[in-house]
Short mmCIF file of C-alpha atoms and ligand atoms in Angstrom, two decimals:
data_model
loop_
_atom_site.label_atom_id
_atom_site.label_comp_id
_atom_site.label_asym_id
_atom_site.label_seq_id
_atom_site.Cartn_x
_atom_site.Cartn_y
_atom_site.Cartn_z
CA UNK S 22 23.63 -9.49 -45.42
CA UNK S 23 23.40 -7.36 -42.07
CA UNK S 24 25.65 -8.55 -39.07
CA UNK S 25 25.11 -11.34 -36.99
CA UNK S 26 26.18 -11.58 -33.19
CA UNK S 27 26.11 -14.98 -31.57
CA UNK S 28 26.20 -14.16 -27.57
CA UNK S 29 27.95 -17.37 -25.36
CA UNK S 30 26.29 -17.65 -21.82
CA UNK S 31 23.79 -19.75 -19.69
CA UNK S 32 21.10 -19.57 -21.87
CA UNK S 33 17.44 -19.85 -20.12
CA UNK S 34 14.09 -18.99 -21.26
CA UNK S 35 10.40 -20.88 -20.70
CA UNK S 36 8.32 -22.64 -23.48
CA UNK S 37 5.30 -23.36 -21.12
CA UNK S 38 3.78 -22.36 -17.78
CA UNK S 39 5.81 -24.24 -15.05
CA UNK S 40 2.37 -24.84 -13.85
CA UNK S 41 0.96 -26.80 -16.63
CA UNK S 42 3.81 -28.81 -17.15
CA UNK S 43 7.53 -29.64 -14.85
CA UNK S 44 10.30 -29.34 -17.42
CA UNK S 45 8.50 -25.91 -18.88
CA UNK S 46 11.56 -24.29 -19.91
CA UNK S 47 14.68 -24.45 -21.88
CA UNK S 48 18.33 -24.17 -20.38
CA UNK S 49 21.72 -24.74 -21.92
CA UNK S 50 24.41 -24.59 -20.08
CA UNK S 51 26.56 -23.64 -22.54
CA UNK S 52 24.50 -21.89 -24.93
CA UNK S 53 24.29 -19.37 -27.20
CA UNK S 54 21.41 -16.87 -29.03
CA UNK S 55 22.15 -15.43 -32.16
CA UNK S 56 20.53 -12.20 -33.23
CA UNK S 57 20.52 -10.06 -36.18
CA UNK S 58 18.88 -6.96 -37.35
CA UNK S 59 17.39 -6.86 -33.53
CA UNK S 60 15.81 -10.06 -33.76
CA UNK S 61 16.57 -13.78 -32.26
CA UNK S 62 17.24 -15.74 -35.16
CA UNK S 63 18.61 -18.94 -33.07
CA UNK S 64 19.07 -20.20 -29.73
CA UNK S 65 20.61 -23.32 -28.43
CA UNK S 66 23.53 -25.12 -27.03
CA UNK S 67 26.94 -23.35 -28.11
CA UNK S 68 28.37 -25.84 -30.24
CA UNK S 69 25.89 -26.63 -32.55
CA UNK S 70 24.24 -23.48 -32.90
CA UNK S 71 27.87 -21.94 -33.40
CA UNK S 72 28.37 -24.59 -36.61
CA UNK S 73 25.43 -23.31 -38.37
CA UNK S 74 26.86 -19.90 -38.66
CA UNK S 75 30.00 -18.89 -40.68
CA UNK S 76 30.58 -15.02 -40.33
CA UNK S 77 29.19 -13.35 -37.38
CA UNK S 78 30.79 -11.34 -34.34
CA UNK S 79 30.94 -13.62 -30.92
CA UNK S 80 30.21 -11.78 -27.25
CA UNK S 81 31.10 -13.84 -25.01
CA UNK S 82 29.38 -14.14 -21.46
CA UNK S 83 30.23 -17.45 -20.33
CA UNK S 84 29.45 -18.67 -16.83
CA UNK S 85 26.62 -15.46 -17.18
CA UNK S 86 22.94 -15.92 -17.54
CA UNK S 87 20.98 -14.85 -20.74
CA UNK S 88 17.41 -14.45 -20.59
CA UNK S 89 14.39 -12.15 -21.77
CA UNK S 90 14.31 -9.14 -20.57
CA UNK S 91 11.92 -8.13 -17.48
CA UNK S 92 8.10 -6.94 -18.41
CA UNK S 93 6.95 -5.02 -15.33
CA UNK S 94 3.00 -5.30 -15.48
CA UNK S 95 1.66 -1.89 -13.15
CA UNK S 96 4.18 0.35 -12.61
CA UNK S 97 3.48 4.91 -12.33
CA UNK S 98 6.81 6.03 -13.93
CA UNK S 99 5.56 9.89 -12.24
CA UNK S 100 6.07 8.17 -8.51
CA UNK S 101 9.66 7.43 -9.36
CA UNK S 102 10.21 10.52 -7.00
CA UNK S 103 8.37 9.45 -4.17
CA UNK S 104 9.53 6.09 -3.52
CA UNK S 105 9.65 5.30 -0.26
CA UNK S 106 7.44 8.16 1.61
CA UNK S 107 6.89 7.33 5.34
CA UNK S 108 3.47 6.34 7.42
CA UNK S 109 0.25 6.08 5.17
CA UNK S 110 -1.93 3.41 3.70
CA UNK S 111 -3.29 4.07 0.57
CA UNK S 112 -6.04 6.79 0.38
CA UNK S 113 -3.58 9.22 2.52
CA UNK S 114 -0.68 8.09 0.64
CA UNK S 115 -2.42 9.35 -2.74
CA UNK S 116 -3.68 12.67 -1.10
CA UNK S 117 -0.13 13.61 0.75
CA UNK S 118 2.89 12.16 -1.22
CA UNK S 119 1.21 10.90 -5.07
CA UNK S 120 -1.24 13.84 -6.29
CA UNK S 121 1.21 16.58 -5.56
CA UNK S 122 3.97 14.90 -7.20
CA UNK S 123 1.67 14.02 -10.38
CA UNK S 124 0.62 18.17 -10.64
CA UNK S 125 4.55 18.58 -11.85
CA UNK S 126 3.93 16.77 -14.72
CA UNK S 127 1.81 19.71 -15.56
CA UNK S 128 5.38 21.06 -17.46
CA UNK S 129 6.09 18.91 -20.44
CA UNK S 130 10.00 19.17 -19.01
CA UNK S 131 9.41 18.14 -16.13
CA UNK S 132 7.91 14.75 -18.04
CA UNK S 133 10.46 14.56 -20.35
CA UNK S 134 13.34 14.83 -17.66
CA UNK S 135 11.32 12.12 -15.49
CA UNK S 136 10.43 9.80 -18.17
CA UNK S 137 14.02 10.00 -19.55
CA UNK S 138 15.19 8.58 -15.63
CA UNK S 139 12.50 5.82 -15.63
CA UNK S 140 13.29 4.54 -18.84
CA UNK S 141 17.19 4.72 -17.75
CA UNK S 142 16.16 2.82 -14.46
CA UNK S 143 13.71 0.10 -15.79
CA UNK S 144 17.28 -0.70 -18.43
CA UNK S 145 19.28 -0.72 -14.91
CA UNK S 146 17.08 -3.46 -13.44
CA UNK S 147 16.73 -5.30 -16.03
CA UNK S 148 12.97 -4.33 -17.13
CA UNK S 149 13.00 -4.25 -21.23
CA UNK S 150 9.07 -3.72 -21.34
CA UNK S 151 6.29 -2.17 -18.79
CA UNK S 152 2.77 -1.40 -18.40
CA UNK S 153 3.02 2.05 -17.06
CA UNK S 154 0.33 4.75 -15.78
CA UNK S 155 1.11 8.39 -16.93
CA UNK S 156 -0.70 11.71 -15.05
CA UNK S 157 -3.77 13.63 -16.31
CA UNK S 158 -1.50 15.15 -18.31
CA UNK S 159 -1.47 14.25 -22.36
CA UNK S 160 1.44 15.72 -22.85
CA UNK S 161 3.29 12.86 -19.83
CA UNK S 162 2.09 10.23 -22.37
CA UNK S 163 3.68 11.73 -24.98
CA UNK S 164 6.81 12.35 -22.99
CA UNK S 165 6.93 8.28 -22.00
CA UNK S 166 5.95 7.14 -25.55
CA UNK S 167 9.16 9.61 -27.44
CA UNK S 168 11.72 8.55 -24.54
CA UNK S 169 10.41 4.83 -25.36
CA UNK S 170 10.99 5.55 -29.22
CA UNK S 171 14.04 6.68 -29.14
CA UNK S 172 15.48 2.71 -27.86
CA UNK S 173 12.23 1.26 -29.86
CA UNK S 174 11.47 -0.13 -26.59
CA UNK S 175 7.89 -1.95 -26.04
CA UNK S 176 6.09 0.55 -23.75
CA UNK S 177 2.47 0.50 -23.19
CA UNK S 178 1.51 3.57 -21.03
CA UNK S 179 -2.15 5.88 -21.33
CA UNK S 180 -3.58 9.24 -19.72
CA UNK S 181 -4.76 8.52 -16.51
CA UNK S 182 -8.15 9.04 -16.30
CA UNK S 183 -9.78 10.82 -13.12
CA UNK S 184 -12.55 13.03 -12.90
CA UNK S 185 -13.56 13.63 -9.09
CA UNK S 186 -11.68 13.20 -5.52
CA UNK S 187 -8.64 14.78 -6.48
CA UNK S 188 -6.86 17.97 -6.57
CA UNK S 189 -8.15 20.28 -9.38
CA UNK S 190 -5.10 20.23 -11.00
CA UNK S 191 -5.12 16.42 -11.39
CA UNK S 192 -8.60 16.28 -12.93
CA UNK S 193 -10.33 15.97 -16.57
CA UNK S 194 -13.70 15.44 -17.53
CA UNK S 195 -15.38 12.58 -18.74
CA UNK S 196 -15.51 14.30 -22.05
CA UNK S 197 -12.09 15.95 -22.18
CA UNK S 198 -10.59 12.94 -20.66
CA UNK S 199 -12.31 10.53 -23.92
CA UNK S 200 -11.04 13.08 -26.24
CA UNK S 201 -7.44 13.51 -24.97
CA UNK S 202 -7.17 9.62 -24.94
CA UNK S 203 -8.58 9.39 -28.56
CA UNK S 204 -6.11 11.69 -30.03
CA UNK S 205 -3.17 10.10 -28.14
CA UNK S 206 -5.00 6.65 -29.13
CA UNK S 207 -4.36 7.82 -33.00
CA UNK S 208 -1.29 9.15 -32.45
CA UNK S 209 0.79 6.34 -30.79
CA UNK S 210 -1.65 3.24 -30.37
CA UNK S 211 0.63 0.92 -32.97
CA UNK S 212 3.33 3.10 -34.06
CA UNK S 213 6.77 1.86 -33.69
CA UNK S 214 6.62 -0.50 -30.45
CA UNK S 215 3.83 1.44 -28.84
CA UNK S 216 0.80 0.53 -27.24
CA UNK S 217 -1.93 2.31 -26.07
CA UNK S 218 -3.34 1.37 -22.42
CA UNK S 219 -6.79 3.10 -21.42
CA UNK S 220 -6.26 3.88 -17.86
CA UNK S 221 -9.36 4.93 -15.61
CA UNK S 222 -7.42 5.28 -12.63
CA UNK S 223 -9.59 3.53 -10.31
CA UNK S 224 -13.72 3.93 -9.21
CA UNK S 225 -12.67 6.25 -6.61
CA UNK S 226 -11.64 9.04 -8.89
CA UNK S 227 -13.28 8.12 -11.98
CA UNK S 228 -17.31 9.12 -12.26
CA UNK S 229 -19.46 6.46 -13.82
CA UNK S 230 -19.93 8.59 -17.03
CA UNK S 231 -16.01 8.78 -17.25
CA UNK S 232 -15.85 4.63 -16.68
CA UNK S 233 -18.34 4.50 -19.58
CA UNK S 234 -16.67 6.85 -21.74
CA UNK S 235 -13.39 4.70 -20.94
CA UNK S 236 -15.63 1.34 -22.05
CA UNK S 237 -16.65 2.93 -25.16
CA UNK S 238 -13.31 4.05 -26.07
CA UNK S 239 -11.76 0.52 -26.20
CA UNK S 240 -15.27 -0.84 -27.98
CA UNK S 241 -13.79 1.68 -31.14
CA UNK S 242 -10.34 0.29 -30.04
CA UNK S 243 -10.42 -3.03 -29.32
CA UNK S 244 -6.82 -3.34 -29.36
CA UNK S 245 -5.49 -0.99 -26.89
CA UNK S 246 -5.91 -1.97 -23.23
CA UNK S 247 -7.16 -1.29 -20.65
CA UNK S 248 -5.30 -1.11 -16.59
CA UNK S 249 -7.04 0.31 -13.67
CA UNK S 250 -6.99 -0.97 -9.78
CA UNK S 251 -8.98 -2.97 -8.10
CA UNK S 252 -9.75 -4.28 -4.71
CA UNK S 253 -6.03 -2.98 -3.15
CA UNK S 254 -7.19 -1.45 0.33
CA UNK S 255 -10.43 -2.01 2.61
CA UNK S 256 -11.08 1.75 3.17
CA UNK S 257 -11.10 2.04 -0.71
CA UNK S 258 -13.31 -0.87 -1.33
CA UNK S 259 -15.92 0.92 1.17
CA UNK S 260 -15.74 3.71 -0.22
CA UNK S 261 -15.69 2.67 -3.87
CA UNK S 262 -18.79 0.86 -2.74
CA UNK S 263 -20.78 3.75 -1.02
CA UNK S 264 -19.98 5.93 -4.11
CA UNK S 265 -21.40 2.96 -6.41
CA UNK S 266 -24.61 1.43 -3.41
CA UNK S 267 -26.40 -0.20 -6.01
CA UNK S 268 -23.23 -2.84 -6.98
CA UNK S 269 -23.13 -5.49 -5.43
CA UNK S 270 -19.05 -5.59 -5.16
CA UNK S 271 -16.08 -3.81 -6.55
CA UNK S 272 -15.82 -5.66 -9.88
CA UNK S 273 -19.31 -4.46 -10.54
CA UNK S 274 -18.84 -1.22 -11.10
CA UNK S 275 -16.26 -2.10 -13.94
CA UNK S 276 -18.04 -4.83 -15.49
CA UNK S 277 -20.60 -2.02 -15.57
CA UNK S 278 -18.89 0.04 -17.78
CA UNK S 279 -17.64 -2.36 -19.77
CA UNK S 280 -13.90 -2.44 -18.82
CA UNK S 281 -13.70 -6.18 -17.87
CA UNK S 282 -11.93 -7.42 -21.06
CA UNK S 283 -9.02 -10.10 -21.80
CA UNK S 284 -7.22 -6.71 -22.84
CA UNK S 285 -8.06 -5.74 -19.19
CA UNK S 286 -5.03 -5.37 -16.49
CA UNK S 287 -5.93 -4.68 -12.62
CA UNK S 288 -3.81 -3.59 -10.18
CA UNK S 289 -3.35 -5.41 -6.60
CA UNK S 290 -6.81 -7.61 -6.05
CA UNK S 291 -6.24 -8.39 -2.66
CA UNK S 292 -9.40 -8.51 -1.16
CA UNK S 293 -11.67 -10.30 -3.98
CA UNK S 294 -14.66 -12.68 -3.13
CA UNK S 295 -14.50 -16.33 -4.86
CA UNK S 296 -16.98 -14.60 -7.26
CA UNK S 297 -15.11 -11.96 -8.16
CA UNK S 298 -12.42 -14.33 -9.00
CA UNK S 299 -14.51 -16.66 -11.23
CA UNK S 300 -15.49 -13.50 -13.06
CA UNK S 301 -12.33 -12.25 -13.64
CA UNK S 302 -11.09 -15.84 -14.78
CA UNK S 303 -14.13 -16.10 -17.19
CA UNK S 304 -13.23 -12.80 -19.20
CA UNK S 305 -9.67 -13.74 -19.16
CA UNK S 306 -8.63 -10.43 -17.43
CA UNK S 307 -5.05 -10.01 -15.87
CA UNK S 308 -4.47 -9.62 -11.92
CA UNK S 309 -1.35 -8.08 -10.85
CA UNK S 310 0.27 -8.87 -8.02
CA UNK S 311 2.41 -6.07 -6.96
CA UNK S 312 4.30 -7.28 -2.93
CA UNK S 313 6.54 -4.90 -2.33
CA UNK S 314 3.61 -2.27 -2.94
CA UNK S 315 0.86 -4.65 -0.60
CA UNK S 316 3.36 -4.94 2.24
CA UNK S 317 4.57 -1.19 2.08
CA UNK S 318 1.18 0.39 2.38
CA UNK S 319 -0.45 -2.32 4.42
CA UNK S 320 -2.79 -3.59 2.06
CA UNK S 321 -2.92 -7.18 2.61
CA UNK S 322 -1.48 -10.22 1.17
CA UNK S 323 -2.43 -11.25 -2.08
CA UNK S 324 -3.20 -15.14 -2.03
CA UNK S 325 -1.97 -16.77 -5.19
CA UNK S 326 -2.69 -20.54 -4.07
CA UNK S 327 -6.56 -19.05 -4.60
CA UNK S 328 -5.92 -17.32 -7.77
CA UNK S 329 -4.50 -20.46 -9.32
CA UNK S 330 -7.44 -22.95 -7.72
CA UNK S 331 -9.64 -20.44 -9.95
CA UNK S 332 -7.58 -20.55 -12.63
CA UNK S 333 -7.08 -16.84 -12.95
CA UNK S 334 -4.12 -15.06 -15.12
CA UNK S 335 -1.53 -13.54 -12.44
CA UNK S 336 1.52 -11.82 -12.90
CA UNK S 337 3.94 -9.57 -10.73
CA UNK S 338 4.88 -6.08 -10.91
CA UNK S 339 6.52 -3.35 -9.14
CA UNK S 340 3.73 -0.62 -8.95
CA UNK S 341 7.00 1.64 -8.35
CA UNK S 342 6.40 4.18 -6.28
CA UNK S 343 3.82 2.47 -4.09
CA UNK S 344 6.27 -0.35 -4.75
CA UNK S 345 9.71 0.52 -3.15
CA UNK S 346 12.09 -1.08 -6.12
CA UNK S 347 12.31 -1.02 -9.71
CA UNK S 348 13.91 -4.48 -9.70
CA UNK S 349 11.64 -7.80 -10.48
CA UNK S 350 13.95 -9.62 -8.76
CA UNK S 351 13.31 -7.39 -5.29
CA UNK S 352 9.48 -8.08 -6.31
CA UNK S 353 10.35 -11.83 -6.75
CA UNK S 354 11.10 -11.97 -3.65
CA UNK S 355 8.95 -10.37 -1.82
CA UNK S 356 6.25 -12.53 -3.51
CA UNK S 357 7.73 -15.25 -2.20
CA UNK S 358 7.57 -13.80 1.28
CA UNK S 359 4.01 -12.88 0.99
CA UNK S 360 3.08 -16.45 -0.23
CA UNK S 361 4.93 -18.00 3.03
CA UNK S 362 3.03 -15.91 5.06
CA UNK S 363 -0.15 -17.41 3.00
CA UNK S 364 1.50 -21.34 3.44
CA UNK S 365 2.24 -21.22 0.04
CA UNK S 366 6.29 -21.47 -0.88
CA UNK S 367 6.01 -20.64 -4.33
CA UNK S 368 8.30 -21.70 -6.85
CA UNK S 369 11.12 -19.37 -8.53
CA UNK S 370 10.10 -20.70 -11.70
CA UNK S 371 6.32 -19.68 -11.66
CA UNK S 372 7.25 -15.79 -10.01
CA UNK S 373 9.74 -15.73 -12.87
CA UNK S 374 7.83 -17.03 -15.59
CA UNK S 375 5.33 -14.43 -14.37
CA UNK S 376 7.72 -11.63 -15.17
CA UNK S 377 8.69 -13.12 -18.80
CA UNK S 378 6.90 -15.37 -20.82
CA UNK S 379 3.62 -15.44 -18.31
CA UNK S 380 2.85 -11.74 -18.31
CA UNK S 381 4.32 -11.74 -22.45
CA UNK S 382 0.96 -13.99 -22.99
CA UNK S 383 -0.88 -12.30 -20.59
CA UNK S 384 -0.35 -9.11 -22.31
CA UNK S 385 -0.92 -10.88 -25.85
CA UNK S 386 2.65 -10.03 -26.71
CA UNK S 387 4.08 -13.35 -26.76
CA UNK S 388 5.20 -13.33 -30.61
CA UNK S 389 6.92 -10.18 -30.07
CA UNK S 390 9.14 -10.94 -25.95
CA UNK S 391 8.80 -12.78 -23.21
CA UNK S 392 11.22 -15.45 -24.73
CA UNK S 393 14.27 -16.32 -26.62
CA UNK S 394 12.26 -18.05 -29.10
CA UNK S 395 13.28 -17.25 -33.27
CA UNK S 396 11.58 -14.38 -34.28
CA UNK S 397 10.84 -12.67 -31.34
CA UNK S 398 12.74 -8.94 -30.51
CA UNK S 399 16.21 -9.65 -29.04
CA UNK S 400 15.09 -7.84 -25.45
CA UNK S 401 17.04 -9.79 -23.22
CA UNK S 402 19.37 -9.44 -19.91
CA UNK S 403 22.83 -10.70 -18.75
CA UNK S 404 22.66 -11.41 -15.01
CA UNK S 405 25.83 -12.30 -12.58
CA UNK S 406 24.98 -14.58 -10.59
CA UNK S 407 27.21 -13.47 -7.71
CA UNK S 408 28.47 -9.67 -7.34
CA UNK S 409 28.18 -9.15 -3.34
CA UNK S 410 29.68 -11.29 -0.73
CA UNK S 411 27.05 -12.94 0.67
CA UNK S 412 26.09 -13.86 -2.72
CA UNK S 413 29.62 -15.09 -3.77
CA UNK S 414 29.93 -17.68 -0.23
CA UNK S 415 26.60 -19.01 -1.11
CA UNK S 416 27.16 -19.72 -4.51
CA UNK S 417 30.96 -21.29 -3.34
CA UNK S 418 29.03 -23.47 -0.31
CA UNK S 419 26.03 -24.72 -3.26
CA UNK S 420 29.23 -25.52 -5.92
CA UNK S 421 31.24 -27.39 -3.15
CA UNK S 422 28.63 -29.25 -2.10
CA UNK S 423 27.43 -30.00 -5.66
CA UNK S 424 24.00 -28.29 -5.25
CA UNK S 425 24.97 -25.58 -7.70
CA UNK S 426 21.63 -26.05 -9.75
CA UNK S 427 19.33 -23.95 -11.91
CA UNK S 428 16.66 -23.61 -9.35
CA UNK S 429 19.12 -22.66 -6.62
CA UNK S 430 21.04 -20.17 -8.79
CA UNK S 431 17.77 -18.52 -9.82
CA UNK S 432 16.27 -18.67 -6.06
CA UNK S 433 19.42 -17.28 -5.19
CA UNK S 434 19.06 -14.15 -7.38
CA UNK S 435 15.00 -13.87 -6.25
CA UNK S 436 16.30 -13.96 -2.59
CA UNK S 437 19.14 -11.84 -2.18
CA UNK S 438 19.74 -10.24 -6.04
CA UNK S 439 19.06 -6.33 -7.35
CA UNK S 440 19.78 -3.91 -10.30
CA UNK S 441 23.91 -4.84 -9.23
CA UNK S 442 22.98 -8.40 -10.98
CA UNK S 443 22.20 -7.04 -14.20
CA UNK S 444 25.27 -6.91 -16.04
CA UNK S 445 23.95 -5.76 -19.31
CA UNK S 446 20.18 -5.18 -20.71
CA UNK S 447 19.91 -5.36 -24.39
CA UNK S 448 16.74 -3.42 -26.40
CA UNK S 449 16.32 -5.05 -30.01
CA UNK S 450 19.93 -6.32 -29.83
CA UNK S 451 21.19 -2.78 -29.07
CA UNK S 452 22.77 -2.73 -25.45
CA UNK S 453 21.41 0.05 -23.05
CA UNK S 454 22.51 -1.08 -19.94
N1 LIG A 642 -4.98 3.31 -6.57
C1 LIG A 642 -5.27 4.42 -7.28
N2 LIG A 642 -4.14 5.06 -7.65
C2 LIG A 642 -3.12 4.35 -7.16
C3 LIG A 642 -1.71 4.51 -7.21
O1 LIG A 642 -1.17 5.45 -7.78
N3 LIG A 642 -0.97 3.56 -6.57
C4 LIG A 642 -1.54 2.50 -5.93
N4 LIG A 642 -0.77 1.61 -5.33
N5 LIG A 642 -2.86 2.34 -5.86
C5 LIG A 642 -3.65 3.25 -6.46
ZN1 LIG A 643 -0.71 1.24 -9.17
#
């Protein structure tokens, strides 16, 4: 019989969306999850889990919270560099800081060394599985997909595909840019914990034969997805409209080419009509919402009371380095922010069950993370509640005055917690963090 570890913490994960029902999660406490051979065999209070067992090896993080691991839903692991560039909105922010910093990944080293220090950095924060756009470049896929191996971590990454309005060392063809993407589809779509993610970067720099060719790929692959942007910025929603006159909006020119999918993942979607909405809803796409990303470049503010009146799939995301942390609880946060400023004081359960469970289903891999359930990979986090100062004399004033609940503990950590919160990070019950 292989080993079994039975880890002793605060053990929280969700069952349901807090929006379809109140008590849509699971909390002990004093709990514990049990893992073996990488998996979660058990999870529940301490004691009676604990009494079903008779051999295994105990960790112990009382008074510390276990839960799943962060999945980060848009994130460019090449713009880990360029975090945090001063003064542009988003066309000039691609042009001066993103393209020239992509053309590096020209040297397979180069990706290796950077993919190596995202991977490192998404374990830091907490983030056990991402959505991630790679360059032009095959070989930056393969660099992201080996690094991801090597902790048989859940990745899901692609080429990016772009064809026109960029520099010519950042562009493909529509017919080199189908090929390289089929032979990196066959290569890594499926092996190990990879997934393949089609990746037309957006209209802007994609020509409507290379959207087409990207539609037609994932017809012969219906399992890989597909991620592109959408709708992020008003000068690119003009111009994405005079390069495509005869659509009547932006989501056109995808539906077009066939890329609106439920495998389908767009970026931002600030500035949708109530139409465009609908039609996402009705082909069960994903919308990302990415705040610290929207309020760095200017882009708007993403209105999540409207997504949810339409009913559409939402989840949050970094989109690191248009997104100025790697942490989901930064992005928590600032989601939170952005909905004030929209009258809408959303919850800390619904941003975090869009960073677990909620994105998990979104992405279709619900058997596999997103919670602590039996069976699925033991990806999961330790967090502290209270490492600085500030967080220590709030957590002392909610205790003394008996308010030290769930909901303020985890709105404590959205509000004022990082990467220093993350005490450990675990990868199919090996600890990388
Ligand atoms: N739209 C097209 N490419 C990008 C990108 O790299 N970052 C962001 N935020 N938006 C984009
Ligand atoms: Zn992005």
């Amino acid at each position: 019989m292989s080993e079994l570890t039975l880890y002793r913490g605060e053990v929280f994960d969700f069952i349901d969306s807090p929006s379809n029902k109140k008590e849509a999660y699971r909390y002990f406490p004093d709990g514990a999850l049990v893992v073996q051979d990488g998996q979660i065999i058990d999870c529940g209070p301490f004691k009676e889990t604990k009494d079903r067992y008779t051999d295994f090896e105990l960790v112990d993080y009382s008074g510390k919270l276990l839960m799943p691991g962060f999945i980060d839903s848009h994130i460019h692991y090449p713009q880990a560099e360029i975090i945090g560039m001063y003064g542009k909105q988003l066309l000039d922010w691609l042009g001066d800081y993103t393209f020239p910093a992509e053309q590096s990944f020209a040297s397979p080293e180069h990706a290796g060394r950077m993919a190596r220090f995202f991977i490192q950095e998404l374990f830091r924060n907490g983030t056990t599985t991402c959505m991630a756009y790679a360059t032009v470049h095959p070989a930056s896929v393969t660099a992201l997909f080996s690094v991801a191996s090597e902790y048989d971590m859940c990745m899901l990454t692609g080429k990016v595909l772009m064809d026109r309005n960029a520099p010519a060392g950042l562009t493909d063809t529509a017919e080199r840019g189908e090929s390289e993407s089929r032979n990196l589809i066959e290569t890594w779509h499926g092996k190990g914990r990879n997934r393949y993610v089609i990746t037309p970067r957006f209209a802007i720099s994609c020509s409507t034969e290379q959207l087409i060719a990207a539609g037609r790929l994932h017809e012969q692959y219906p399992d890989t997805y597909i991620q592109t942007h959408l709708s992020e910025n008003k000068d690119e929603i003009d111009s994405t409209l005079s390069l495509c006159p005869d659509c009547r909006d932006y989501l056109e020119v995808y539906e077009r080419a066939g890329l609106v999918t439920g495998r389908s993942v767009f970026g931002h979607c600030i500035h949708l009509s109530d139409s465009e909405c609908r039609r996402l809803d009705e082909a069960g796409s994903v919308v990302v919402h990415c705040p610290t990303s929207n309020l760095f470049l200017g882009s708007g503010l993403f209105d999540m009371r409207q997504a949810n009146r339409i009913g559409m799939q939402t989840v949050l995301a970094t989109d690191v380095g248009a997104g100025t942390s790697f942490s989901l609880l930064r992005t928590m946060g600032e989601s939170y922010k952005v909905q004030q400023l929209n009258g809408y004081p959303m919850s800390v359960f619904e941003s975090l069950y869009k960073c677990t469970l909620g994105a998990a289903k979104a992405l279709h891999l619900d058997d596999e993370i997103g919670s602590l359930r039996k069976g699925r990979k033991a990806d999961f986090i330790v967090v502290d509640y209270a490492v600085t100062p500030s967080q220590q004399i709030r957590m002392d004033y909610l205790i003394r005055n008996g308010q030290w609940t769930l909901e303020n503990k985890l709105f404590g950590l959205q509000t004022i917690g990082d990467d220093r919160n993350i005490q450990a990070t675990y990868v199919v019950g090996k600890q990388v963090k």
